[in-house]
């Protein structure tokens, strides 16, 4: 399984846009470049005092919700604005889609380690998970 394709598909479904549009945007939003970095996103959440939320996403129990403002702060307001414009949607719709999709994405990336290899192996997500547990 390719984590990027899962991420793009989930967000595309939430926003009602084409899956192909979302792939590159996901790399930029969750990594700031050409490669998705879930561990980096979780680290940003932790650095902003949202470690409990991030930890809940890593486990198989219920995911805690994140507000649009918290998510915008973790990803970056400018990146959210640019991504919304590229997708032809508004910021609130994009943030709503991300609020719904990101906890599920982290669950899929960390549940039983099934996707660890596609996002950098144990050194990235697994290492991040140990910091929260």
Short mmCIF file of N, CA and C in Angstrom, two decimals:
data_model
loop_
_atom_site.label_atom_id
_atom_site.label_comp_id
_atom_site.label_asym_id
_atom_site.label_seq_id
_atom_site.Cartn_x
_atom_site.Cartn_y
_atom_site.Cartn_z
N UNK A 1 0.83 -1.19 0.00
CA UNK A 1 0.00 0.00 0.00
C UNK A 1 0.87 1.25 0.00
N UNK A 2 0.41 2.25 -0.69
CA UNK A 2 1.12 3.51 -0.76
C UNK A 2 0.41 4.54 0.11
N UNK A 3 1.06 4.98 1.17
CA UNK A 3 0.46 5.91 2.12
C UNK A 3 0.01 7.20 1.43
N UNK A 4 0.81 7.68 0.50
CA UNK A 4 0.46 8.92 -0.20
C UNK A 4 -0.85 8.77 -0.96
N UNK A 5 -1.04 7.66 -1.64
CA UNK A 5 -2.28 7.44 -2.39
C UNK A 5 -3.48 7.33 -1.46
N UNK A 6 -3.30 6.69 -0.32
CA UNK A 6 -4.39 6.60 0.65
C UNK A 6 -4.73 8.00 1.16
N UNK A 7 -3.71 8.77 1.51
CA UNK A 7 -3.92 10.12 2.02
C UNK A 7 -4.63 10.98 0.99
N UNK A 8 -4.15 10.95 -0.24
CA UNK A 8 -4.75 11.76 -1.30
C UNK A 8 -6.19 11.34 -1.54
N UNK A 9 -6.44 10.06 -1.56
CA UNK A 9 -7.80 9.57 -1.79
C UNK A 9 -8.77 9.97 -0.70
N UNK A 10 -8.33 9.89 0.53
CA UNK A 10 -9.20 10.25 1.64
C UNK A 10 -9.55 11.74 1.61
N UNK A 11 -8.55 12.57 1.37
CA UNK A 11 -8.80 14.01 1.33
C UNK A 11 -9.63 14.37 0.10
N UNK A 12 -9.34 13.76 -1.02
CA UNK A 12 -10.12 14.03 -2.24
C UNK A 12 -11.59 13.68 -2.02
N UNK A 13 -11.85 12.55 -1.37
CA UNK A 13 -13.23 12.17 -1.06
C UNK A 13 -13.91 13.19 -0.16
N UNK A 14 -13.19 13.65 0.85
CA UNK A 14 -13.76 14.63 1.78
C UNK A 14 -14.09 15.95 1.10
N UNK A 15 -13.25 16.35 0.12
CA UNK A 15 -13.42 17.64 -0.54
C UNK A 15 -14.22 17.55 -1.83
N UNK A 16 -14.41 16.35 -2.34
CA UNK A 16 -15.13 16.19 -3.60
C UNK A 16 -14.32 16.67 -4.79
N UNK A 17 -12.99 16.47 -4.74
CA UNK A 17 -12.13 16.86 -5.84
C UNK A 17 -11.43 15.62 -6.39
N UNK A 18 -10.75 15.80 -7.51
CA UNK A 18 -10.05 14.71 -8.16
C UNK A 18 -8.84 14.27 -7.33
N UNK A 19 -8.66 12.99 -7.21
CA UNK A 19 -7.56 12.40 -6.44
C UNK A 19 -6.19 12.89 -6.91
N UNK A 20 -6.03 13.05 -8.21
CA UNK A 20 -4.74 13.47 -8.76
C UNK A 20 -4.36 14.88 -8.30
N UNK A 21 -5.34 15.74 -8.09
CA UNK A 21 -5.08 17.10 -7.64
C UNK A 21 -4.45 17.13 -6.25
N UNK A 22 -4.82 16.17 -5.44
CA UNK A 22 -4.50 16.22 -4.02
C UNK A 22 -3.10 15.70 -3.70
N UNK A 23 -2.57 14.78 -4.49
CA UNK A 23 -1.29 14.13 -4.16
C UNK A 23 -0.15 15.08 -3.85
N UNK A 24 0.17 15.97 -4.75
CA UNK A 24 1.27 16.92 -4.52
C UNK A 24 0.98 17.88 -3.39
N UNK A 25 -0.27 18.23 -3.25
CA UNK A 25 -0.66 19.15 -2.18
C UNK A 25 -0.47 18.48 -0.82
N UNK A 26 -0.76 17.19 -0.72
CA UNK A 26 -0.55 16.48 0.54
C UNK A 26 0.93 16.47 0.92
N UNK A 27 1.79 16.28 -0.07
CA UNK A 27 3.23 16.31 0.22
C UNK A 27 3.63 17.64 0.84
N UNK A 28 3.11 18.71 0.27
CA UNK A 28 3.47 20.03 0.77
C UNK A 28 2.87 20.29 2.15
N UNK A 29 1.62 19.90 2.36
CA UNK A 29 0.96 20.17 3.64
C UNK A 29 1.53 19.31 4.77
N UNK A 30 1.84 18.08 4.46
CA UNK A 30 2.32 17.15 5.49
C UNK A 30 3.76 16.79 5.15
N UNK A 31 4.60 17.76 5.19
CA UNK A 31 6.01 17.53 4.93
C UNK A 31 6.72 18.75 4.40
N UNK A 32 5.97 19.64 3.77
CA UNK A 32 6.55 20.87 3.28
C UNK A 32 7.48 20.70 2.10
N UNK A 33 7.31 19.65 1.35
CA UNK A 33 8.20 19.44 0.22
C UNK A 33 7.66 18.41 -0.73
N UNK A 34 8.53 17.49 -1.12
CA UNK A 34 8.15 16.50 -2.12
C UNK A 34 7.91 15.12 -1.52
N UNK A 35 7.88 15.04 -0.20
CA UNK A 35 7.66 13.74 0.44
C UNK A 35 6.84 13.95 1.72
N UNK A 36 5.79 13.15 1.85
CA UNK A 36 4.94 13.24 3.02
C UNK A 36 5.71 12.86 4.28
N UNK A 37 5.52 13.61 5.35
CA UNK A 37 6.24 13.40 6.60
C UNK A 37 5.26 13.40 7.78
N UNK A 38 4.66 12.25 8.03
CA UNK A 38 3.69 12.13 9.11
C UNK A 38 4.36 12.37 10.45
N UNK A 39 5.55 11.85 10.63
CA UNK A 39 6.26 12.04 11.90
C UNK A 39 6.50 13.53 12.16
N UNK A 40 6.82 14.26 11.11
CA UNK A 40 7.02 15.71 11.25
C UNK A 40 5.75 16.41 11.68
N UNK A 41 4.61 16.03 11.10
CA UNK A 41 3.34 16.61 11.49
C UNK A 41 3.04 16.30 12.95
N UNK A 42 3.25 15.07 13.36
CA UNK A 42 3.01 14.69 14.75
C UNK A 42 3.96 15.43 15.68
N UNK A 43 5.19 15.62 15.25
CA UNK A 43 6.14 16.40 16.04
C UNK A 43 5.68 17.85 16.20
N UNK A 44 5.16 18.44 15.12
CA UNK A 44 4.63 19.80 15.20
C UNK A 44 3.47 19.88 16.19
N UNK A 45 2.61 18.89 16.16
CA UNK A 45 1.49 18.87 17.11
C UNK A 45 2.01 18.81 18.54
N UNK A 46 2.99 17.94 18.77
CA UNK A 46 3.56 17.80 20.11
C UNK A 46 4.20 19.11 20.56
N UNK A 47 4.95 19.73 19.66
CA UNK A 47 5.63 20.99 19.99
C UNK A 47 4.66 22.10 20.35
N UNK A 48 3.45 22.02 19.83
CA UNK A 48 2.43 23.03 20.11
C UNK A 48 1.53 22.65 21.28
N UNK A 49 1.95 21.65 22.05
CA UNK A 49 1.18 21.24 23.22
C UNK A 49 0.01 20.35 22.90
N UNK A 50 0.02 19.75 21.72
CA UNK A 50 -1.08 18.89 21.29
C UNK A 50 -0.66 17.42 21.22
N UNK A 51 0.29 17.06 22.07
CA UNK A 51 0.80 15.70 22.09
C UNK A 51 -0.26 14.66 22.41
N UNK A 52 -1.22 15.00 23.26
CA UNK A 52 -2.29 14.05 23.59
C UNK A 52 -3.12 13.71 22.36
N UNK A 53 -3.39 14.73 21.55
CA UNK A 53 -4.15 14.50 20.33
C UNK A 53 -3.36 13.60 19.39
N UNK A 54 -2.09 13.93 19.18
CA UNK A 54 -1.24 13.14 18.31
C UNK A 54 -1.12 11.70 18.80
N UNK A 55 -0.97 11.53 20.09
CA UNK A 55 -0.86 10.18 20.66
C UNK A 55 -2.12 9.37 20.41
N UNK A 56 -3.27 10.01 20.50
CA UNK A 56 -4.52 9.29 20.28
C UNK A 56 -4.63 8.81 18.83
N UNK A 57 -4.06 9.56 17.92
CA UNK A 57 -4.10 9.16 16.51
C UNK A 57 -3.19 7.97 16.24
N UNK A 58 -2.10 7.85 17.02
CA UNK A 58 -1.16 6.75 16.82
C UNK A 58 -1.72 5.42 17.31
N UNK A 59 -2.52 5.46 18.33
CA UNK A 59 -3.05 4.22 18.89
C UNK A 59 -4.27 3.73 18.13
N UNK A 60 -4.75 2.57 18.52
CA UNK A 60 -5.92 1.99 17.88
C UNK A 60 -7.21 2.35 18.61
N UNK A 61 -7.11 3.14 19.68
CA UNK A 61 -8.31 3.57 20.39
C UNK A 61 -8.92 4.77 19.67
N UNK A 62 -9.92 5.38 20.28
CA UNK A 62 -10.61 6.52 19.68
C UNK A 62 -9.65 7.68 19.46
N UNK A 63 -9.81 8.36 18.34
CA UNK A 63 -8.99 9.53 18.02
C UNK A 63 -9.60 10.78 18.63
N UNK A 64 -8.77 11.58 19.27
CA UNK A 64 -9.23 12.88 19.75
C UNK A 64 -9.34 13.82 18.54
N UNK A 65 -10.28 14.74 18.62
CA UNK A 65 -10.45 15.69 17.52
C UNK A 65 -9.46 16.84 17.67
N UNK A 66 -9.24 17.51 16.56
CA UNK A 66 -8.38 18.68 16.52
C UNK A 66 -9.19 19.81 15.90
N UNK A 67 -9.08 21.00 16.44
CA UNK A 67 -9.84 22.12 15.89
C UNK A 67 -9.19 22.61 14.60
N UNK A 68 -9.96 23.32 13.81
CA UNK A 68 -9.43 23.88 12.58
C UNK A 68 -8.28 24.85 12.88
N UNK A 69 -8.43 25.64 13.93
CA UNK A 69 -7.36 26.58 14.29
C UNK A 69 -6.08 25.86 14.69
N UNK A 70 -6.20 24.78 15.48
CA UNK A 70 -5.03 24.01 15.89
C UNK A 70 -4.33 23.39 14.67
N UNK A 71 -5.13 22.88 13.76
CA UNK A 71 -4.58 22.25 12.57
C UNK A 71 -3.90 23.28 11.66
N UNK A 72 -4.53 24.43 11.52
CA UNK A 72 -3.95 25.50 10.71
C UNK A 72 -2.61 25.95 11.28
N UNK A 73 -2.53 26.01 12.60
CA UNK A 73 -1.29 26.39 13.27
C UNK A 73 -0.21 25.32 13.06
N UNK A 74 -0.59 24.05 13.15
CA UNK A 74 0.37 22.95 13.02
C UNK A 74 0.92 22.84 11.60
N UNK A 75 0.07 23.06 10.61
CA UNK A 75 0.49 22.93 9.22
C UNK A 75 1.10 24.23 8.71
N UNK A 76 0.48 25.33 9.10
CA UNK A 76 0.93 26.65 8.64
C UNK A 76 -0.17 27.34 7.86
N UNK A 77 -0.52 28.52 8.29
CA UNK A 77 -1.62 29.27 7.68
C UNK A 77 -1.37 29.53 6.19
N UNK A 78 -0.16 29.91 5.84
CA UNK A 78 0.14 30.21 4.44
C UNK A 78 0.00 28.98 3.56
N UNK A 79 0.46 27.83 4.05
CA UNK A 79 0.34 26.59 3.28
C UNK A 79 -1.13 26.20 3.10
N UNK A 80 -1.94 26.41 4.13
CA UNK A 80 -3.37 26.10 4.02
C UNK A 80 -4.01 27.00 2.96
N UNK A 81 -3.70 28.29 2.99
CA UNK A 81 -4.25 29.25 2.02
C UNK A 81 -3.88 28.85 0.60
N UNK A 82 -2.60 28.54 0.38
CA UNK A 82 -2.13 28.16 -0.95
C UNK A 82 -2.78 26.85 -1.42
N UNK A 83 -2.87 25.87 -0.53
CA UNK A 83 -3.44 24.58 -0.90
C UNK A 83 -4.92 24.72 -1.25
N UNK A 84 -5.65 25.50 -0.48
CA UNK A 84 -7.07 25.71 -0.76
C UNK A 84 -7.25 26.35 -2.14
N UNK A 85 -6.42 27.33 -2.46
CA UNK A 85 -6.50 27.98 -3.76
C UNK A 85 -6.19 27.00 -4.89
N UNK A 86 -5.17 26.16 -4.70
CA UNK A 86 -4.81 25.18 -5.72
C UNK A 86 -5.91 24.16 -5.96
N UNK A 87 -6.63 23.83 -4.90
CA UNK A 87 -7.71 22.85 -5.02
C UNK A 87 -9.03 23.49 -5.43
N UNK A 88 -9.07 24.81 -5.48
CA UNK A 88 -10.30 25.49 -5.85
C UNK A 88 -11.36 25.40 -4.78
N UNK A 89 -10.93 25.39 -3.53
CA UNK A 89 -11.86 25.32 -2.41
C UNK A 89 -11.50 26.42 -1.42
N UNK A 90 -12.31 26.57 -0.39
CA UNK A 90 -11.99 27.56 0.63
C UNK A 90 -11.22 26.90 1.77
N UNK A 91 -10.58 27.72 2.58
CA UNK A 91 -9.75 27.22 3.68
C UNK A 91 -10.56 26.38 4.66
N UNK A 92 -11.77 26.82 4.99
CA UNK A 92 -12.58 26.08 5.96
C UNK A 92 -12.92 24.68 5.46
N UNK A 93 -13.21 24.56 4.17
CA UNK A 93 -13.50 23.23 3.61
C UNK A 93 -12.27 22.34 3.65
N UNK A 94 -11.12 22.92 3.28
CA UNK A 94 -9.87 22.16 3.32
C UNK A 94 -9.56 21.72 4.75
N UNK A 95 -9.66 22.64 5.69
CA UNK A 95 -9.37 22.30 7.08
C UNK A 95 -10.36 21.25 7.60
N UNK A 96 -11.62 21.36 7.22
CA UNK A 96 -12.60 20.35 7.62
C UNK A 96 -12.25 18.98 7.07
N UNK A 97 -11.82 18.95 5.81
CA UNK A 97 -11.40 17.68 5.22
C UNK A 97 -10.19 17.09 5.92
N UNK A 98 -9.22 17.97 6.23
CA UNK A 98 -8.02 17.52 6.94
C UNK A 98 -8.35 17.06 8.35
N UNK A 99 -9.27 17.77 9.03
CA UNK A 99 -9.67 17.37 10.39
C UNK A 99 -10.24 15.96 10.38
N UNK A 100 -10.99 15.64 9.36
CA UNK A 100 -11.59 14.30 9.27
C UNK A 100 -10.59 13.26 8.80
N UNK A 101 -9.73 13.64 7.85
CA UNK A 101 -8.86 12.65 7.23
C UNK A 101 -7.58 12.35 8.00
N UNK A 102 -6.94 13.37 8.57
CA UNK A 102 -5.62 13.14 9.20
C UNK A 102 -5.62 12.12 10.32
N UNK A 103 -6.57 12.18 11.26
CA UNK A 103 -6.55 11.13 12.30
C UNK A 103 -6.67 9.73 11.71
N UNK A 104 -7.49 9.58 10.67
CA UNK A 104 -7.64 8.27 10.03
C UNK A 104 -6.36 7.86 9.32
N UNK A 105 -5.70 8.84 8.70
CA UNK A 105 -4.46 8.55 8.00
C UNK A 105 -3.38 8.07 8.95
N UNK A 106 -3.25 8.75 10.08
CA UNK A 106 -2.23 8.35 11.06
C UNK A 106 -2.57 6.97 11.61
N UNK A 107 -3.86 6.71 11.85
CA UNK A 107 -4.27 5.37 12.28
C UNK A 107 -3.83 4.32 11.27
N UNK A 108 -4.11 4.57 10.00
CA UNK A 108 -3.75 3.60 8.97
C UNK A 108 -2.24 3.44 8.86
N UNK A 109 -1.52 4.51 9.08
CA UNK A 109 -0.06 4.45 8.98
C UNK A 109 0.57 3.74 10.15
N UNK A 110 -0.12 3.70 11.29
CA UNK A 110 0.51 3.16 12.49
C UNK A 110 -0.13 1.88 13.00
N UNK A 111 -1.30 1.56 12.57
CA UNK A 111 -1.99 0.38 13.08
C UNK A 111 -1.27 -0.90 12.68
N UNK A 112 -0.70 -1.55 13.62
CA UNK A 112 -0.01 -2.81 13.36
C UNK A 112 1.24 -2.66 12.51
N UNK A 113 1.67 -1.43 12.26
CA UNK A 113 2.87 -1.20 11.47
C UNK A 113 2.75 -1.51 10.00
N UNK A 114 1.53 -1.64 9.48
CA UNK A 114 1.35 -2.07 8.10
C UNK A 114 1.94 -1.12 7.07
N UNK A 115 1.96 0.17 7.34
CA UNK A 115 2.45 1.12 6.36
C UNK A 115 3.74 1.80 6.77
N UNK A 116 4.39 1.31 7.79
CA UNK A 116 5.61 1.96 8.27
C UNK A 116 6.67 2.09 7.18
N UNK A 117 6.84 1.07 6.36
CA UNK A 117 7.87 1.11 5.33
C UNK A 117 7.61 2.20 4.30
N UNK A 118 6.34 2.47 4.00
CA UNK A 118 6.05 3.44 2.96
C UNK A 118 6.17 4.88 3.44
N UNK A 119 6.37 5.09 4.76
CA UNK A 119 6.55 6.45 5.25
C UNK A 119 7.86 6.60 6.03
N UNK A 120 8.79 5.71 5.77
CA UNK A 120 10.11 5.89 6.36
C UNK A 120 10.49 4.86 7.39
N UNK A 121 9.66 3.85 7.57
CA UNK A 121 10.01 2.76 8.47
C UNK A 121 9.99 3.12 9.93
N UNK A 122 10.55 2.26 10.73
CA UNK A 122 10.51 2.41 12.17
C UNK A 122 11.25 3.65 12.64
N UNK A 123 12.20 4.11 11.90
CA UNK A 123 12.96 5.29 12.30
C UNK A 123 12.14 6.56 12.30
N UNK A 124 11.06 6.61 11.52
CA UNK A 124 10.26 7.84 11.49
C UNK A 124 9.02 7.70 12.35
N UNK A 125 8.02 7.00 11.87
CA UNK A 125 6.77 6.93 12.62
C UNK A 125 6.93 6.12 13.91
N UNK A 126 7.61 5.00 13.83
CA UNK A 126 7.80 4.19 15.03
C UNK A 126 8.57 4.94 16.10
N UNK A 127 9.60 5.66 15.68
CA UNK A 127 10.37 6.45 16.62
C UNK A 127 9.53 7.55 17.24
N UNK A 128 8.67 8.16 16.43
CA UNK A 128 7.79 9.21 16.94
C UNK A 128 6.79 8.60 17.94
N UNK A 129 6.27 7.44 17.60
CA UNK A 129 5.29 6.80 18.49
C UNK A 129 5.90 6.54 19.85
N UNK A 130 7.15 6.13 19.91
CA UNK A 130 7.80 5.85 21.20
C UNK A 130 7.90 7.11 22.07
N UNK A 131 8.02 8.27 21.42
CA UNK A 131 8.11 9.51 22.18
C UNK A 131 6.79 9.85 22.87
N UNK A 132 5.69 9.36 22.30
CA UNK A 132 4.39 9.68 22.87
C UNK A 132 3.93 8.66 23.91
N UNK A 133 4.45 7.45 23.81
CA UNK A 133 3.97 6.38 24.70
C UNK A 133 4.78 6.27 25.96
#
